[in-house]
Amino acid sequence: MTLARYPADLTARPHAHRVLAVGAVAFVYTVVMAGGTLTIPLYVLWASQFGFGSLTTVVVFIAYVVGVVGTLLVAGSLSDAVGRRPVLALSLALTALSAVGFALADGLTVLLISRVLSGVATGLITATATSAIAELVRGRRTAAVLSTAANVGGLSLGVVAAGVLAQCVTAPTHTVFWCYLATCAVAGVFWLVIPETAVPSADGTADGTAGRSVRWQPRIRRPVLPDGASRVRSFVASGVLVAASSGVNGFFSSLAPAFLRDDLGVSNFAVIGVGVGTLFISALLAQTVTPAALVRRGIGTALLAVGMIVIEAALWTHSAPLFIVGTVFAGAAVGTLLRHGLSVTDALCHPGNRAELTATYFLFLYSGLVVPVLVLGLADQAVGTRASSTMLAALVVSTALVGLALGRRTEPASTPDTFSRPSTHRTPVEENHE
């Protein structure tokens, strides 16, 4: 595939045009991400309807992760070559197709296929929309906040809306997805006003010039890393930390509804949706209202440890209020670490490989979902809820400590928000984030 000629500087467009474009990208991003969490409150219904247990629920969730990770490996750089608009359209179409599959599902096979399609849509849009927003917005801090807000805001809206609808409507496993399809149609209208923003080079390097062509071929691509040992350590440290926080996301996105129902006695779907959505809402608030000076590795890791400890205490004492308190702390950790990592990643991007490096960052994020959740599903059947959740907490916190230790080995220089362009800054390490 060959990329056509694109404008060199989207930030030079009139302010009103840029605001509209950013809003449209963010809305499409939010809608697609919401599709990934609509299923969460409904797992217990499908489990009863199709007769499967906690391990199968984990397998259905992992099908989504497989779709995301596979897409990031094969097509993470697709929008660098063919442009942001076509990939945004493709991701929206695939998430709509997955919704049709869920609405018509008559067995486990259709659920698995639909989850894979939803994962592919997510894999396509994460790097693409994040890159498009960074190319439209002046200021890395603002771009990182908007991107993470759309990402996690979509996750929170999806699970809360699905929970409320499931409680209020008949045939929720069908109705939820027909309503979502209407939202996808609205997002399609917003897509029409999104300008093209990609400015690649012929060789994918930082000195890309608008109008030069890039060919893209579908193949499994080795994840890319920034140049320089110090920059690599900073990037990998951020990736390990976001992978640790993904373990929490995985728990809330797969087995948390069953835990709330079976161990904490919560049967109302709206309450389950809000309970799980509290994680994403807390993460969203941490990304949008937390001062930049507090977006640090150490603070995010501390919040994650506190959140996991309190959640464990809630499960052992059967306390729903304590569970919500722990969820707030864990969500704040997820938001802090995700925003931190996106800021670091954006600071290390070249114009010609922005989506590719961003895709590598999201590989850390989604790869971190698989092992903890799979361990949780297997252990839940073998040793029960309490012991398995304790194992998950230990795995998440220990992984975060590894990332924190790795980050502290990086030489201090400046914050991601004050980095110069990649060709001039000396190191990617943020002393403000230690």
XYZ file of C-alpha atoms in Angstrom:
434
model
C 0.000 0.000 0.000
C 1.195 3.509 -0.714
C 0.447 6.622 1.225
C -0.871 9.650 -0.661
C 0.223 13.208 -0.045
C -0.816 14.632 3.339
C -0.578 18.074 4.896
C 2.683 18.671 6.720
C 1.424 20.622 9.735
C -2.083 20.064 11.025
C -1.474 22.375 13.990
C -1.362 25.235 11.471
C -5.050 24.807 10.697
C -7.525 27.300 12.195
C -8.179 26.687 15.876
C -11.885 25.897 15.389
C -11.066 23.307 12.729
C -8.497 21.629 14.955
C -10.876 21.538 17.916
C -13.566 19.915 15.764
C -11.074 17.423 14.358
C -9.702 16.500 17.778
C -13.216 16.101 19.145
C -14.168 13.833 16.245
C -11.099 11.626 16.662
C -11.661 11.432 20.429
C -15.327 10.497 19.951
C -14.566 7.719 17.478
C -11.789 6.482 19.798
C -14.165 6.510 22.761
C -16.887 4.612 20.920
C -14.549 1.854 19.731
C -13.011 1.450 23.197
C -16.502 1.252 24.727
C -17.183 -1.751 22.517
C -14.436 -3.631 24.319
C -16.146 -3.427 27.727
C -19.827 -3.786 26.819
C -19.506 -7.507 27.405
C -18.248 -7.295 31.008
C -21.581 -7.206 32.912
C -23.050 -9.747 30.488
C -20.565 -12.568 31.068
C -22.642 -13.940 33.936
C -25.697 -14.094 31.660
C -23.837 -15.839 28.854
C -22.261 -18.241 31.362
C -25.723 -19.246 32.528
C -27.166 -19.329 29.020
C -24.342 -21.313 27.391
C -23.221 -23.255 30.463
C -19.596 -22.220 31.011
C -17.561 -21.344 34.098
C -14.848 -18.920 35.176
C -12.060 -20.442 33.083
C -14.150 -20.209 29.899
C -14.987 -16.615 30.779
C -11.249 -15.938 30.936
C -10.771 -17.641 27.558
C -13.457 -15.421 26.000
C -11.731 -12.371 27.445
C -8.317 -13.539 26.225
C -9.765 -13.910 22.714
C -10.131 -10.122 22.817
C -6.521 -9.700 23.923
C -5.343 -12.035 21.162
C -7.108 -9.816 18.636
C -5.503 -6.697 20.085
C -1.959 -8.048 20.381
C -2.030 -9.786 17.003
C -3.193 -6.577 15.333
C -0.544 -4.482 17.065
C 2.164 -6.922 15.905
C 0.938 -7.190 12.322
C -0.662 -3.789 11.695
C 0.628 -1.486 14.428
C 2.329 0.716 11.840
C -0.469 0.501 9.262
C -1.670 4.071 9.746
C 1.892 5.383 9.324
C 1.709 4.011 5.781
C -1.906 4.292 4.614
C -3.027 7.218 6.768
C -5.008 7.668 9.972
C -8.471 8.119 8.436
C -8.711 4.732 6.658
C -7.569 2.859 9.757
C -10.012 4.753 11.987
C -12.807 3.814 9.580
C -11.726 0.172 9.519
C -11.629 -0.074 13.315
C -15.101 1.457 13.582
C -16.479 -0.971 10.992
C -14.947 -3.978 12.771
C -16.301 -2.984 16.179
C -19.766 -2.609 14.619
C -19.415 -6.058 13.051
C -18.438 -7.535 16.419
C -21.535 -5.944 17.978
C -23.721 -7.684 15.394
C -22.026 -10.955 16.320
C -22.686 -10.454 20.027
C -26.302 -9.506 19.393
C -26.902 -12.668 17.353
C -24.670 -15.004 19.395
C -26.145 -18.465 19.887
C -23.112 -20.161 21.407
C -19.531 -19.898 22.600
C -17.995 -19.953 19.102
C -19.760 -16.778 18.001
C -18.756 -15.068 21.261
C -15.109 -15.943 20.667
C -15.157 -14.708 17.065
C -16.883 -11.486 18.072
C -14.375 -10.883 20.864
C -11.484 -11.353 18.438
C -13.058 -8.834 16.040
C -13.517 -6.387 18.904
C -9.863 -6.888 19.829
C -8.736 -6.249 16.250
C -10.729 -3.000 16.237
C -9.093 -1.943 19.498
C -5.628 -2.859 18.237
C -6.144 -0.773 15.118
C -7.464 2.309 16.869
C -5.197 2.613 19.906
C -2.008 3.572 18.092
C -3.867 5.310 15.250
C -6.123 7.595 17.297
C -3.366 8.332 19.827
C -1.075 9.359 16.970
C -3.763 11.449 15.257
C -4.494 13.375 18.459
C -0.775 13.988 19.028
C -0.523 15.356 15.488
C -3.508 17.668 15.908
C -2.840 19.022 19.397
C -0.149 21.479 20.422
C 1.552 20.234 23.558
C 2.411 16.681 24.559
C 0.747 16.955 27.941
C -2.602 17.926 26.426
C -2.340 15.231 23.765
C -1.539 12.547 26.363
C -4.449 13.597 28.559
C -6.916 13.632 25.648
C -5.748 10.251 24.351
C -5.904 8.522 27.701
C -9.233 10.186 28.498
C -10.753 8.848 25.275
C -9.238 5.414 25.838
C -10.235 4.900 29.452
C -13.357 7.056 29.164
C -14.620 4.686 26.489
C -13.853 1.681 28.678
C -15.775 3.181 31.594
C -18.758 4.260 29.485
C -19.022 0.831 27.910
C -19.225 -1.149 31.134
C -21.479 1.316 32.976
C -23.889 1.693 30.050
C -24.046 -2.064 29.533
C -24.754 -2.650 33.224
C -27.535 -0.067 33.377
C -29.140 -1.301 30.160
C -28.881 -4.929 31.272
C -30.841 -4.059 34.400
C -33.482 -2.014 32.606
C -34.248 -3.807 29.336
C -35.428 -7.213 28.293
C -33.033 -9.530 26.427
C -29.967 -7.507 27.501
C -27.488 -9.712 25.616
C -29.190 -8.525 22.430
C -30.512 -5.048 23.217
C -27.202 -3.676 24.553
C -25.487 -4.306 21.231
C -28.292 -2.962 19.012
C -28.096 0.271 21.004
C -24.323 0.288 20.577
C -24.672 -0.073 16.815
C -26.687 3.161 16.757
C -23.795 4.860 18.568
C -21.378 3.481 15.973
C -23.488 5.088 13.251
C -23.154 8.461 14.996
C -19.381 7.919 15.254
C -19.341 7.285 11.506
C -20.769 10.773 10.954
C -18.046 12.240 13.177
C -15.415 10.378 11.155
C -16.377 12.400 8.080
C -14.861 15.578 9.553
C -11.533 14.008 10.585
C -8.611 15.284 8.471
C -5.639 13.155 7.506
C -2.691 13.794 9.830
C -0.001 11.239 8.960
C 3.291 12.620 7.672
C 5.507 9.602 6.929
C 8.906 9.374 5.255
C 10.013 6.913 2.647
C 12.180 5.026 5.114
C 10.168 5.567 8.288
C 12.787 7.799 9.877
C 12.354 11.003 11.812
C 13.106 13.327 8.931
C 9.942 12.442 7.068
C 8.636 14.848 4.449
C 5.003 15.195 3.477
C 4.258 13.669 0.125
C 6.898 10.943 0.218
C 5.424 7.466 -0.010
C 5.647 4.519 2.358
C 4.808 0.949 1.413
C 3.215 -1.303 4.003
C 3.101 -5.076 3.837
C 1.186 -7.302 6.262
C 3.726 -9.243 8.293
C 4.574 -9.843 11.917
C 6.764 -6.926 12.865
C 9.338 -6.862 15.601
C 8.312 -4.319 18.245
C 10.397 -1.174 17.883
C 12.293 0.606 20.629
C 13.713 4.141 20.765
C 17.400 4.781 20.104
C 19.846 4.890 23.003
C 20.187 2.707 26.081
C 18.807 5.339 28.465
C 15.777 5.950 26.269
C 15.137 2.235 25.949
C 15.249 1.780 29.731
C 12.808 4.628 30.251
C 10.438 3.282 27.604
C 10.602 -0.307 28.861
C 10.139 0.814 32.478
C 6.952 2.622 31.477
C 5.850 -0.443 29.525
C 6.403 -2.825 32.448
C 4.478 -0.517 34.776
C 1.505 -0.246 32.435
C 1.620 -4.036 31.979
C 1.336 -4.410 35.747
C -1.674 -2.099 35.856
C -3.197 -4.132 33.016
C -3.445 -7.077 35.372
C -5.974 -5.061 37.359
C -7.820 -4.154 34.157
C -7.914 -7.806 33.188
C -9.453 -8.854 36.487
C -12.150 -6.184 36.290
C -12.795 -6.925 32.618
C -13.309 -10.655 33.057
C -14.022 -12.149 36.483
C -14.858 -9.140 38.676
C -18.621 -9.326 37.896
C -18.709 -12.979 38.996
C -16.717 -12.121 42.120
C -19.126 -9.311 42.953
C -22.121 -11.588 42.510
C -20.805 -14.774 44.143
C -18.529 -13.423 46.877
C -19.956 -10.009 47.702
C -23.636 -10.747 47.088
C -24.221 -8.087 44.414
C -26.878 -9.201 41.908
C -28.022 -5.914 40.339
C -26.462 -5.534 36.874
C -26.403 -1.747 37.112
C -24.517 -1.930 40.411
C -22.089 -4.446 38.912
C -21.551 -2.170 35.919
C -20.942 0.855 38.113
C -18.720 -1.182 40.461
C -16.489 -2.330 37.623
C -16.785 1.054 35.897
C -15.465 2.734 39.046
C -12.015 1.438 38.109
C -12.137 3.132 34.713
C -13.797 6.290 36.023
C -11.115 6.644 38.691
C -8.468 6.085 36.030
C -10.069 8.733 33.831
C -10.095 11.289 36.661
C -6.465 10.501 37.489
C -5.539 11.246 33.884
C -7.516 14.437 33.459
C -7.334 16.265 36.790
C -4.070 15.096 38.377
C -1.344 17.781 38.180
C 1.547 16.769 35.926
C 3.956 16.931 38.874
C 2.102 13.989 40.464
C 2.140 11.791 37.365
C 5.151 9.803 38.536
C 6.177 6.170 38.469
C 6.540 6.016 42.237
C 3.116 7.502 42.938
C 1.430 5.202 40.431
C 3.122 2.142 41.909
C 2.170 3.138 45.469
C -1.476 3.641 44.445
C -1.467 0.260 42.729
C -0.130 -1.520 45.820
C -2.666 0.173 48.112
C -5.517 -0.603 45.728
C -4.663 -4.289 45.464
C -4.274 -4.646 49.235
C -7.657 -3.018 49.905
C -9.387 -5.074 47.192
C -7.946 -8.220 48.735
C -9.170 -7.151 52.163
C -12.639 -6.619 50.683
C -12.756 -10.088 49.138
C -11.575 -11.736 52.357
C -14.061 -9.799 54.520
C -16.931 -9.866 51.961
C -17.184 -6.056 52.079
C -18.600 -4.375 48.971
C -17.871 -0.801 50.230
C -14.240 -1.736 50.891
C -14.070 -3.223 47.398
C -15.148 0.118 45.923
C -12.492 1.968 47.965
C -9.801 -0.370 46.678
C -11.138 0.016 43.158
C -10.764 3.798 43.366
C -7.111 3.480 44.383
C -6.396 0.851 41.731
C -8.108 2.953 39.059
C -6.076 6.007 40.019
C -2.947 3.877 39.627
C -4.032 2.647 36.192
C -4.710 6.201 35.013
C -1.479 7.598 36.426
C 0.731 4.894 34.923
C -1.027 4.990 31.550
C -0.739 8.775 31.268
C 2.894 8.663 32.355
C 3.717 6.001 29.787
C 1.983 7.807 26.940
C 3.870 10.998 27.763
C 7.181 9.134 27.663
C 6.250 7.350 24.436
C 5.192 10.539 22.692
C 8.436 12.209 23.727
C 10.416 9.429 22.063
C 8.437 9.271 18.798
C 9.695 10.412 15.425
C 7.057 11.793 13.022
C 7.503 8.812 10.695
C 7.185 6.078 13.326
C 4.743 7.551 15.829
C 2.104 4.846 15.415
C 4.728 2.085 15.379
C 6.294 3.075 18.709
C 2.873 3.756 20.210
C 1.807 0.277 19.088
C 4.795 -1.189 20.939
C 3.709 0.634 24.086
C 0.204 -0.787 23.774
C 1.739 -4.231 23.264
C 3.105 -3.923 26.792
C -0.324 -2.855 27.999
C -2.348 -5.649 26.402
C 0.269 -8.371 26.891
C 0.033 -7.573 30.589
C -3.593 -8.663 30.506
C -3.014 -12.261 29.481
C -0.839 -13.928 32.121
C -2.454 -12.473 35.283
C -5.995 -13.162 34.089
C -5.165 -16.664 32.905
C -3.498 -17.394 36.252
C -6.571 -16.036 38.006
C -8.965 -18.199 35.985
C -6.970 -21.390 36.528
C -6.362 -20.708 40.211
C -9.995 -19.785 40.830
C -11.076 -23.274 39.822
C -8.224 -24.958 41.690
C -7.950 -23.104 45.004
C -10.937 -20.737 45.134
C -11.563 -17.019 44.893
C -9.607 -15.768 47.878
C -6.359 -17.583 47.218
C -6.465 -16.890 43.465
C -7.097 -13.177 43.952
C -4.191 -13.030 46.410
C -1.950 -14.596 43.762
C -3.101 -11.989 41.247
C -2.378 -9.136 43.661
C 1.116 -10.456 44.365
C 1.858 -10.816 40.652
C 0.615 -7.310 39.821
C 2.515 -5.563 42.629
C 5.767 -7.462 42.022
C 5.659 -6.625 38.308
C 5.122 -2.956 39.128
C 8.103 -2.989 41.474
C 10.268 -4.408 38.675
C 9.199 -1.536 36.411
C 9.840 1.012 39.146
C 13.331 -0.388 39.793
C 14.125 -0.358 36.085
C 13.000 3.256 35.787
C 15.210 4.357 38.660
C 18.261 3.163 36.750
C 17.639 5.827 34.118
C 19.675 9.008 34.240
C 17.606 12.063 35.256
C 17.145 14.779 32.698
C 13.747 16.304 32.065
C 10.057 15.526 32.112
C 8.296 14.087 29.067
C 6.304 17.276 28.814
C 9.407 19.397 28.454
C 11.308 17.195 26.006
C 12.529 18.805 22.836
C 12.079 16.946 19.598
C 13.804 13.533 19.467
C 16.686 14.857 17.405
C 17.772 17.297 20.123
C 16.914 15.954 23.584
C 19.677 14.104 25.361
C 17.870 11.519 27.478
C 14.283 10.367 27.853
C 14.307 10.036 31.587
C 12.075 12.120 33.747
C 13.384 13.091 37.149
C 9.918 14.421 37.973
C 8.524 10.912 37.544
C 10.924 9.009 39.748
